[in-house]
Short mmCIF file of C-alpha atoms and ligand atoms in Angstrom, two decimals:
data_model
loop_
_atom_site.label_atom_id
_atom_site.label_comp_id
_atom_site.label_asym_id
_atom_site.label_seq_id
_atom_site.Cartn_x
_atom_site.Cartn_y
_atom_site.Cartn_z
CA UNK A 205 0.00 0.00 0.00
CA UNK A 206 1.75 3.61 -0.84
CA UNK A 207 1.70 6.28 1.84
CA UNK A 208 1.96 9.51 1.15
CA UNK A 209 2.78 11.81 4.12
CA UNK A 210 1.24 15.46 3.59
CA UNK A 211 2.88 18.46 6.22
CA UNK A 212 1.43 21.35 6.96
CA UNK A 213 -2.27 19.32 5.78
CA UNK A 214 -4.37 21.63 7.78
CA UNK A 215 -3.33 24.95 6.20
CA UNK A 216 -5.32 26.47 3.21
CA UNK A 217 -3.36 24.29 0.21
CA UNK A 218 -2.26 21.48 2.01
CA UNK A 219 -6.06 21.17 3.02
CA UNK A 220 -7.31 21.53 -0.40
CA UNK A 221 -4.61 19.01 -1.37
CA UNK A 222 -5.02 16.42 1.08
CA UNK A 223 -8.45 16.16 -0.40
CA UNK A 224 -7.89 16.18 -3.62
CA UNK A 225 -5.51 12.94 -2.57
CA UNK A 226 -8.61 10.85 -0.87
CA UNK A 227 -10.93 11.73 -3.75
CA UNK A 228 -8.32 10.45 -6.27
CA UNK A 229 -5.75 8.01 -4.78
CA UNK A 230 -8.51 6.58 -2.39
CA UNK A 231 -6.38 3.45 -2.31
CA UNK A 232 -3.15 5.47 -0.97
CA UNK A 233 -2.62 5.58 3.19
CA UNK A 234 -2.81 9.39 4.22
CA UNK A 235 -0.98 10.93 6.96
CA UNK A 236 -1.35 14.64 7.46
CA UNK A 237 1.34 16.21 10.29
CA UNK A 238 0.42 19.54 11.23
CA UNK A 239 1.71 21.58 14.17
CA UNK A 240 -1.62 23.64 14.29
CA UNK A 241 -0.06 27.00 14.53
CA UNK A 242 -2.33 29.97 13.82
CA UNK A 243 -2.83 29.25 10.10
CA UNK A 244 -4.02 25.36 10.39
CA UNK A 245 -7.04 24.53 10.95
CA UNK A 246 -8.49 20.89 11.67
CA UNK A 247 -12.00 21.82 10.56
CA UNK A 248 -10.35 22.13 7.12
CA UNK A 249 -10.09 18.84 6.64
CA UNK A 250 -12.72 17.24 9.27
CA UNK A 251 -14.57 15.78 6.30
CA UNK A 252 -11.78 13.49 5.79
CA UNK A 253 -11.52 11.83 9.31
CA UNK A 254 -13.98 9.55 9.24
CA UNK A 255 -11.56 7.78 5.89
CA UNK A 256 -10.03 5.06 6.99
CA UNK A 257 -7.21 5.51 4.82
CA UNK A 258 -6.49 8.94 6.85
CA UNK A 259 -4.34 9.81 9.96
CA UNK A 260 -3.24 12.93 11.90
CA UNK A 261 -0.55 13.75 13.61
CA UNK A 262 -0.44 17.20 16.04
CA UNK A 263 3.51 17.65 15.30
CA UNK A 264 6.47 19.83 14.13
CA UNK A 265 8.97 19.26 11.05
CA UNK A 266 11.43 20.84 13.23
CA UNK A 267 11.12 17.59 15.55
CA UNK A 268 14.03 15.57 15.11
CA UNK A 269 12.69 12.60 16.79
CA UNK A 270 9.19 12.71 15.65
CA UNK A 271 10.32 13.18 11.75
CA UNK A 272 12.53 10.00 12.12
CA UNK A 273 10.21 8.12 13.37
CA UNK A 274 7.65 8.62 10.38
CA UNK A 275 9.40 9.45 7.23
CA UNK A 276 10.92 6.18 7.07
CA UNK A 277 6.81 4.85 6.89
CA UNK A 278 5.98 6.71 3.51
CA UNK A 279 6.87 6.70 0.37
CA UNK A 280 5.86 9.99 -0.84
CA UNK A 281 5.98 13.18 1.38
CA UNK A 282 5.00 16.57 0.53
CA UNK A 283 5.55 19.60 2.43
CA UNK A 284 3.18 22.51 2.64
CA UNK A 285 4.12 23.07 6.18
CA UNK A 286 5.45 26.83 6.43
CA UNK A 287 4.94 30.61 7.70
CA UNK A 288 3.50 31.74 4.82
CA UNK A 289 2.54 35.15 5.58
CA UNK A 290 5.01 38.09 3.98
CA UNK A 291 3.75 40.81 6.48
CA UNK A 292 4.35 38.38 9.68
CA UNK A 293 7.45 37.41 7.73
CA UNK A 294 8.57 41.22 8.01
CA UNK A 295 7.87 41.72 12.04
CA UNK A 296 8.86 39.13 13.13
CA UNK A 297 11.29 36.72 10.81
CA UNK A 298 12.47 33.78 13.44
CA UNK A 299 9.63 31.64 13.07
CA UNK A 300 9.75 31.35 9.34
CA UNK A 301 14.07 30.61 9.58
CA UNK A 302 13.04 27.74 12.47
CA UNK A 303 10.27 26.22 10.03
CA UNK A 304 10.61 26.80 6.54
CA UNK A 305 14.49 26.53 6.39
CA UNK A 306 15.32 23.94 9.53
CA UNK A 307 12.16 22.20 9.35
CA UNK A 308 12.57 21.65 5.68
CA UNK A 309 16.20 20.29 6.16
CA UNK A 310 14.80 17.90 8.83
CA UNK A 311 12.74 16.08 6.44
CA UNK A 312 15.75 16.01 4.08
CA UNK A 313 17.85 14.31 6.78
CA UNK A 314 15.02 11.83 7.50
CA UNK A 315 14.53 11.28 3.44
CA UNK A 316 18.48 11.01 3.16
CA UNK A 317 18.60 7.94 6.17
CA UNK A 318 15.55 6.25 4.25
CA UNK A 319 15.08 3.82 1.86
CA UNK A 320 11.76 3.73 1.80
CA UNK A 321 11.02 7.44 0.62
CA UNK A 322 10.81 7.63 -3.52
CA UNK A 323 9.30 11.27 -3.69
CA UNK A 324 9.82 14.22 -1.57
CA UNK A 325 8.15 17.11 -2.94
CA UNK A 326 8.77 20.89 -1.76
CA UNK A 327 6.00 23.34 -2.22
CA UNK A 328 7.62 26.07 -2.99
CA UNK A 329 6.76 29.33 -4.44
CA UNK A 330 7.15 32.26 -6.98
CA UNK A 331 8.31 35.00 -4.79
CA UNK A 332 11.92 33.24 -4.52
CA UNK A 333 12.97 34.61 -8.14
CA UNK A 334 11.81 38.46 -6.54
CA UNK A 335 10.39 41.08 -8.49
CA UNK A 336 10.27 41.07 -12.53
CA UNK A 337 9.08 44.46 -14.44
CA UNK A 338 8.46 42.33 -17.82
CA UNK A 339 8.53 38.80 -19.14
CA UNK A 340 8.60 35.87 -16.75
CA UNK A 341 10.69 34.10 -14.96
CA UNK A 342 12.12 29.72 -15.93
CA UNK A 343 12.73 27.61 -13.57
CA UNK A 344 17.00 28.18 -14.08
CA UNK A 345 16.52 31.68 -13.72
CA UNK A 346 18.52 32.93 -10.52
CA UNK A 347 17.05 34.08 -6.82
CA UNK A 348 16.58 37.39 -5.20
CA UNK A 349 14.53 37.14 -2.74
CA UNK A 350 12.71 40.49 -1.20
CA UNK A 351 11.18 39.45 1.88
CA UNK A 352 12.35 37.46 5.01
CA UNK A 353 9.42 34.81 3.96
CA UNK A 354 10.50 34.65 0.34
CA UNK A 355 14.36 34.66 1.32
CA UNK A 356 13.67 31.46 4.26
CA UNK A 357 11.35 29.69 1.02
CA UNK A 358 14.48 30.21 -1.50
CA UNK A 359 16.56 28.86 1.49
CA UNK A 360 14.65 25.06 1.33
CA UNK A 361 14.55 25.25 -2.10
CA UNK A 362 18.86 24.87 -2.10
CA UNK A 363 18.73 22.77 0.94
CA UNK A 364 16.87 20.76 -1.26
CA UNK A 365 18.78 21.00 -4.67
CA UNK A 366 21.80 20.61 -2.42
CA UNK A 367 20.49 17.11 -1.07
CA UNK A 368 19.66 15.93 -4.97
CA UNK A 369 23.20 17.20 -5.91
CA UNK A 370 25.31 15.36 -3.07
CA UNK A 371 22.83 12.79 -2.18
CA UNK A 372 20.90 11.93 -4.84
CA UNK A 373 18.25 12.31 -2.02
CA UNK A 374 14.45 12.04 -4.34
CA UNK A 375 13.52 16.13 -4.29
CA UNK A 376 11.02 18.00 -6.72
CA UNK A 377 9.95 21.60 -6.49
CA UNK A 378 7.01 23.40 -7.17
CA UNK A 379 6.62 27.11 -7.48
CA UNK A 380 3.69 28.02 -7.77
CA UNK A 381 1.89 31.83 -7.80
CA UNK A 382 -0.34 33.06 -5.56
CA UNK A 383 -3.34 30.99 -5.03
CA UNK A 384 -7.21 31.59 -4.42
CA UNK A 385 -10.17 29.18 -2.83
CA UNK A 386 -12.09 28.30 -0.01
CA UNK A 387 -9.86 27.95 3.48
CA UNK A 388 -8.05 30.28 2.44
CA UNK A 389 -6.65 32.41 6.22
CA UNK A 390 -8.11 35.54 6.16
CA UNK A 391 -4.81 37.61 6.35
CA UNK A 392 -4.57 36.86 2.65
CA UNK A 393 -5.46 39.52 0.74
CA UNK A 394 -8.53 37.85 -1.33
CA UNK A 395 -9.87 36.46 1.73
CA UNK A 396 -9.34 39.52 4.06
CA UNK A 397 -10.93 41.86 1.49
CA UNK A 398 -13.95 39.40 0.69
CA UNK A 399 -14.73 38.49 4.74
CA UNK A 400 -14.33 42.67 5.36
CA UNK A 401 -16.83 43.51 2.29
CA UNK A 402 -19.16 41.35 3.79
CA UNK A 403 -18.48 42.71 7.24
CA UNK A 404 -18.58 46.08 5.85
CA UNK A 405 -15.77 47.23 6.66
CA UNK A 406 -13.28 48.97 4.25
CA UNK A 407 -10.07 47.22 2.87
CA UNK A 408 -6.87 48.50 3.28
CA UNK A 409 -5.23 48.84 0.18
CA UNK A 410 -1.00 48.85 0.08
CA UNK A 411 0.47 52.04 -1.30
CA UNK A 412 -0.65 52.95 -5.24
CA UNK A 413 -2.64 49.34 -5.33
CA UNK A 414 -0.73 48.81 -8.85
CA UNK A 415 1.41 45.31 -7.51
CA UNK A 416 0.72 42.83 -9.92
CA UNK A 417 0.28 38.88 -8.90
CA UNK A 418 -0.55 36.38 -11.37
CA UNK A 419 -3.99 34.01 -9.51
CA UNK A 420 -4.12 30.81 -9.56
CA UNK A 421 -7.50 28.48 -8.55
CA UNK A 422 -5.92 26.38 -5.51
CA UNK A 423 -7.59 23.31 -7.23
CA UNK A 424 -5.57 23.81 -10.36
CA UNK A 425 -2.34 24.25 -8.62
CA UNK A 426 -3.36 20.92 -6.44
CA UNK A 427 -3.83 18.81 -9.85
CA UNK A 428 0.00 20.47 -10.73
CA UNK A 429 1.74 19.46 -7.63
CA UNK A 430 0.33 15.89 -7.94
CA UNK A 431 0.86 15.60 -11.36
CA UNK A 432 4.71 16.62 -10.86
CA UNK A 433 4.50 14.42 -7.58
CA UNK A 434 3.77 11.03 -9.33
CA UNK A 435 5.23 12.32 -13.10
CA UNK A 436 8.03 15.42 -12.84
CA UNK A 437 11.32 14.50 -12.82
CA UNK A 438 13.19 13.78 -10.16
CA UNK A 439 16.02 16.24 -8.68
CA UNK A 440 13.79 19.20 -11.05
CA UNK A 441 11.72 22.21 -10.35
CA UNK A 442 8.70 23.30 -12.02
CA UNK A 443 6.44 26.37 -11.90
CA UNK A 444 3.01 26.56 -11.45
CA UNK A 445 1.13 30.07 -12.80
CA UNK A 446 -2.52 30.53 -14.83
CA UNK A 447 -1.14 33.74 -16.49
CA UNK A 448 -4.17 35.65 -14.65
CA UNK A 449 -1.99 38.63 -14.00
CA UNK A 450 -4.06 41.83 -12.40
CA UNK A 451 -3.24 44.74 -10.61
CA UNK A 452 -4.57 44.50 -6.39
CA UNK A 453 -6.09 47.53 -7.59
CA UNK A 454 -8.45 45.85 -10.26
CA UNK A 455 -8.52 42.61 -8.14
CA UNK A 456 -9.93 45.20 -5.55
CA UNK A 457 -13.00 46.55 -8.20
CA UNK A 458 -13.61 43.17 -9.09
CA UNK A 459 -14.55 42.00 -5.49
CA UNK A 460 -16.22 45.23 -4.33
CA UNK A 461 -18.87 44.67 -8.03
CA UNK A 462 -19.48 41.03 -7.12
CA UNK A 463 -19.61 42.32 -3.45
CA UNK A 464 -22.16 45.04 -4.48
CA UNK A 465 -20.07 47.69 -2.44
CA UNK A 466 -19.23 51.18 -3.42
CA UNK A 467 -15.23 52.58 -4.38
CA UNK A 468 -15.24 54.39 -0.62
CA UNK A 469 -14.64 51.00 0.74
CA UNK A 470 -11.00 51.06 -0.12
CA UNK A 471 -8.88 52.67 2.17
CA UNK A 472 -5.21 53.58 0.88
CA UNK A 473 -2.55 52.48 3.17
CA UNK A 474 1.12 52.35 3.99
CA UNK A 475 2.65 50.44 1.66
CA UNK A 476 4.71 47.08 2.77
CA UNK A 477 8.24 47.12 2.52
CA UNK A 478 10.44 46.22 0.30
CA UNK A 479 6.78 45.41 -1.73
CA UNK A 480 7.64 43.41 -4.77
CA UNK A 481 6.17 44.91 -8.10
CA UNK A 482 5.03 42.31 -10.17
CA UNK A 483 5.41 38.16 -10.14
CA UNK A 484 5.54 36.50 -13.33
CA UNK A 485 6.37 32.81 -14.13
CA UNK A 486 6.72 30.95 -17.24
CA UNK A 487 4.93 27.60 -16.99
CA UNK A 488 5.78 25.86 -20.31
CA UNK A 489 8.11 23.32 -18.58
CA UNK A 490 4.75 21.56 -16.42
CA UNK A 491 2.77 22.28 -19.58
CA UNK A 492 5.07 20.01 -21.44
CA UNK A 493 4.14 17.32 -18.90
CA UNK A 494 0.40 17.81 -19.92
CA UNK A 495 -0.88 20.18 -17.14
CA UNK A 496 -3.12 23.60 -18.36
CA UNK A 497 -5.04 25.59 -15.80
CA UNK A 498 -8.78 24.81 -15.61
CA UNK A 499 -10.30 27.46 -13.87
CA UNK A 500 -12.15 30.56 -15.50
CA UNK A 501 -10.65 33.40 -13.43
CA UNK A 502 -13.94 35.79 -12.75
CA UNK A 503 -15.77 32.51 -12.34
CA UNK A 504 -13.70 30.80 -9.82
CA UNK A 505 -13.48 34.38 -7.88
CA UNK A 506 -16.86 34.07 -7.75
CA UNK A 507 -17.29 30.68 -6.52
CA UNK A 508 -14.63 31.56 -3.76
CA UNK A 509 -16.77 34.64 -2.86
CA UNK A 510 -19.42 32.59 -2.51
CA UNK A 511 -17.74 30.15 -0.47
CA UNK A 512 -16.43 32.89 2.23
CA UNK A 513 -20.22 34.11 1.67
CA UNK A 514 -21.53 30.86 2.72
CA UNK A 515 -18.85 29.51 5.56
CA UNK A 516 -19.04 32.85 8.40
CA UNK A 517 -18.68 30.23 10.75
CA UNK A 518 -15.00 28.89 9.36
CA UNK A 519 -14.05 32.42 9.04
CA UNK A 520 -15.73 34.60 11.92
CA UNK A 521 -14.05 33.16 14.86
CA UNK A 522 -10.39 33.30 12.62
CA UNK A 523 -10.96 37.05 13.09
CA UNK A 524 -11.50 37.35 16.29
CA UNK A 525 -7.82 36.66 19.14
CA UNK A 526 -5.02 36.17 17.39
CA UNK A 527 -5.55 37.67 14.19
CA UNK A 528 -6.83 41.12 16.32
CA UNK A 529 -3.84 41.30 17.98
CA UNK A 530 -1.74 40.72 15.18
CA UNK A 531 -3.26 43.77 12.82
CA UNK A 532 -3.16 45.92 16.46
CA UNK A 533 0.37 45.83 16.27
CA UNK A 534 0.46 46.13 12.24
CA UNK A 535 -1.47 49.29 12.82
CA UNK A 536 -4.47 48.76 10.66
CA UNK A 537 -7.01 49.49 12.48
CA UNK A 538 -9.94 48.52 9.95
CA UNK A 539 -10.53 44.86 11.25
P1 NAD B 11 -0.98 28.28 5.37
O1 NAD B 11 -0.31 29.34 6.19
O2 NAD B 11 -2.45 28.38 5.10
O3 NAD B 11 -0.72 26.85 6.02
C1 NAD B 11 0.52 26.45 6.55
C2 NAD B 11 0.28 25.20 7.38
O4 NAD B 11 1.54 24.75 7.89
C3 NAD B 11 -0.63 25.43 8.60
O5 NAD B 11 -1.57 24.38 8.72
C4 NAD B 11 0.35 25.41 9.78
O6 NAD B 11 -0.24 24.97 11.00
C5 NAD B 11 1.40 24.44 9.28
N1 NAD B 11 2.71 24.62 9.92
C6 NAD B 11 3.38 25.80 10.12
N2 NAD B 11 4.54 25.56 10.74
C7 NAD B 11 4.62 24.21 10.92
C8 NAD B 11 5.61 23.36 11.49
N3 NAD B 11 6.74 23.84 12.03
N4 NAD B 11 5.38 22.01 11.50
C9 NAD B 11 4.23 21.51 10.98
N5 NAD B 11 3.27 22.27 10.45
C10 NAD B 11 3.46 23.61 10.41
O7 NAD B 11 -0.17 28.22 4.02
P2 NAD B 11 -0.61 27.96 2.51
O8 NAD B 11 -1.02 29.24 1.91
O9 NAD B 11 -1.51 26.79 2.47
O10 NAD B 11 0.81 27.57 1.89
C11 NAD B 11 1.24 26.21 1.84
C12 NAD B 11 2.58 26.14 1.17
O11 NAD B 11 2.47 26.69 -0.15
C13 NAD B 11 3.67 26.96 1.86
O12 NAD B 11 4.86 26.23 1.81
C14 NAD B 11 3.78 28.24 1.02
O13 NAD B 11 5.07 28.77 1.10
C15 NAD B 11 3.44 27.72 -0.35
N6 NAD B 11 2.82 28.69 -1.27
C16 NAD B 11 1.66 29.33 -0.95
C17 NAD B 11 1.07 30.19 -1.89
C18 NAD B 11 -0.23 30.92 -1.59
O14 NAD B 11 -0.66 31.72 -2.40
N7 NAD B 11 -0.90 30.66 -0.48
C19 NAD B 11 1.67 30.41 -3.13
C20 NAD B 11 2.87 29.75 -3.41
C21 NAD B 11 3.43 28.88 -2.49
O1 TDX B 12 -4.10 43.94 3.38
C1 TDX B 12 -3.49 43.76 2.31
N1 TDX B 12 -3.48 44.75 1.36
C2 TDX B 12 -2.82 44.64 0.18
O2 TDX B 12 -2.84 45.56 -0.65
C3 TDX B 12 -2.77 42.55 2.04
C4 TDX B 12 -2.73 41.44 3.05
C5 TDX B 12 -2.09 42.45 0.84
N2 TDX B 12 -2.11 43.46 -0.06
C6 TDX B 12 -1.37 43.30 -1.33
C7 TDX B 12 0.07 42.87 -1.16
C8 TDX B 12 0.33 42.01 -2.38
O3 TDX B 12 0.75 42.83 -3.46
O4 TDX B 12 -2.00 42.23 -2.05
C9 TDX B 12 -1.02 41.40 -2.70
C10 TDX B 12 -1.17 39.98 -2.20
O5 TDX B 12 -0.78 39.96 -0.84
P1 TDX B 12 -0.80 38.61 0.04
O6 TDX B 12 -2.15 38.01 -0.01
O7 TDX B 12 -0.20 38.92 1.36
O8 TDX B 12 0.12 37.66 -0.86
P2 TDX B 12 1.65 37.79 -1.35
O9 TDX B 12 2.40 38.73 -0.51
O10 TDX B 12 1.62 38.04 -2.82
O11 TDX B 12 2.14 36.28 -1.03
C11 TDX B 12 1.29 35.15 -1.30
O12 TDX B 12 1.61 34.52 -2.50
C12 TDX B 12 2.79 33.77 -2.56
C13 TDX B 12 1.31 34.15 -0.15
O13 TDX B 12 1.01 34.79 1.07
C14 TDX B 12 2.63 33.46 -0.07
O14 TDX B 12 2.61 32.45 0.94
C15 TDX B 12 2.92 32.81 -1.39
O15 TDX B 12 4.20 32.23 -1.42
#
């Protein structure tokens, strides 16, 4: 029987992934490891515990012991487990060194002293090549990261190149732009504008709101990194992008019309340091392999406005602890 060993399960990807895995590998064993930090969730995947196939585990990739003791137990293992958010990333860096650099190097070790593990796949992400003006950036282009998030991400990525070089130890990389979807936290910027619309409340916009990111549906990116999972070769990196480039500012209209709220509802703010422009990545190399995104842009916002529409209950309490404190200290006083 294969396992497959998904970390950082109960975040917004990894939960989207996890169940894209029991609807179409129902045969394969799952184990999702999650240490349940702010950002996961276990309601985001309580549909799947009653699966027989499926097991979780309350833990930490930067546990030595605990990683040992399971990698060697899978055959596949990919890790969504990370800090993921740029603005945290910018306050307050040490978290995202501990886990997305040493807790990414843990698993390596483990993978390295196994046999048993054929796959280890790295969710990675776009911001590690920085900011491009024009064109896009391959997969051999080189790394400047801006941010303390993107700069700990590009760190993993050569752990894990490093391990394939020396080792031979079974790595793939994704890197993928930003993604959209239900369970989604609502510090993102799609979700935080959506669940304050319907709150009516305003949304704070980052400096001239002309940033470009390229969105892409979650479920697209999950049938990438599973194609490149079971098919990409090994030791390789490959993109993951739907070309739906728009400025936050037009992202912004487009959520106040399907939101039925008026232009006053964005309120211009501070911009984030060290913001990067625009991401753009070229995707022809997981094309090759037969992947093409499947979601209709305006009609998969729409679905995922209806989903944050539809699920107060998932979101409401997110906004309430924590996630106050946090934007008290970021100043932003409109949540
Ligand atoms: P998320 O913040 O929603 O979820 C992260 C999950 O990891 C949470 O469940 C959290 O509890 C868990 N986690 C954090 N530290 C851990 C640790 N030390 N041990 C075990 N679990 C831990 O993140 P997401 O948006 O789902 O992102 C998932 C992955 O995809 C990340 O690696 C991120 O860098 C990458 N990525 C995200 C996007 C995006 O747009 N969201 C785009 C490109 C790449
Ligand atoms: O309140 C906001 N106002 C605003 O204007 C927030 C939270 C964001 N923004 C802008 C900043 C960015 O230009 O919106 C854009 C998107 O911001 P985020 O949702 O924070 O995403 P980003 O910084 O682009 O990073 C995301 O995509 C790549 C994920 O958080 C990363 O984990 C992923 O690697």
């Amino acid at each position: 029987m294969t396992t497959i060993l998904i970390t950082g399960g109960c975040g917004f990807i990894g939960s989207n992934y996890a169940r894209y895995v029991s609807r179409h590998h129902p045969e394969y064993k799952m184990i999702v490891l999650d240490k349940l930090t702010y950002a996961g969730n276990p309601e985001n995947i309580s549909d799947l515990k009653n699966n027989p196939n499926f097991s979780f585990i309350k833990g930490d990739i930067c546990d030595e012991k605990l990683i040992t003791e399971i990698v060697p137990k899978v055959d596949y293992i990919v890790n969504f487990a990370a800090e993921t958010h740029v603005d945290r990333s910018i306050s307050e860096p040490d978290a995202f060194i501990k886990t997305d650099i040493f807790g990414t190097h843990n698993i390596l070790e483990a993978v390295r002293n196994s046999s048993n593990v054929k796959r280890f796949l790295q969710i990675s992400t776009d911001e590690v090549y920085g900011s491009i003006l024009e064109g896009s950036f391959r997969e051999d282009d080189p790394l400047e990261p801006s941010s303390p998030y993107s700069a700990s991400k590009a760190g993993a990525d050569l752990m894990c190149l490093a391990y394939w070089t020396t080792y031979k130890t079974p790595i793939l990389i994704t890197r993928s732009s930003n993604n959209y979807g239900p369970y989604q936290y609502p510090e993102k910027v799609i979700p935080l504008f959506v669940t304050n619309l319907i709150e009516n409340k305003q949304v704070p916009l980052y400096g001239d709101g002309l940033n470009v990111r390229d969105w892409l549906y979650v479920e697209d990116n999950c049938v990438g990194i599973d194609l490149i999972l079971h098919e990409g070769k090994l030791g390789e990196i490959y993109n993951i992008g739907a070309g739906e480039e728009v400025t936050n500012l037009e992202l912004t209209h487009l959520l106040l019309e399907m939101l039925d709220k008026p232009k006053s509802m964005i309120r211009p703010v501070e911009d984030r340091k060290g913001h990067d422009r625009r991401y753009s990545v070229d995707c022809s190399k997981l094309r090759s392999l037969g992947w093409k995104p499947l979601a209709d842009f305006k009609e998969s916002i729409k679905q995922t406005v209806a989903w944050y529409q539809a699920n107060r209950a998932w979101w409401e309490p997110l906004k309430s602890g924590e996630f106050k404190e946090y934007y008290k200290k970021q100043y932003r006083q409109m949540v």
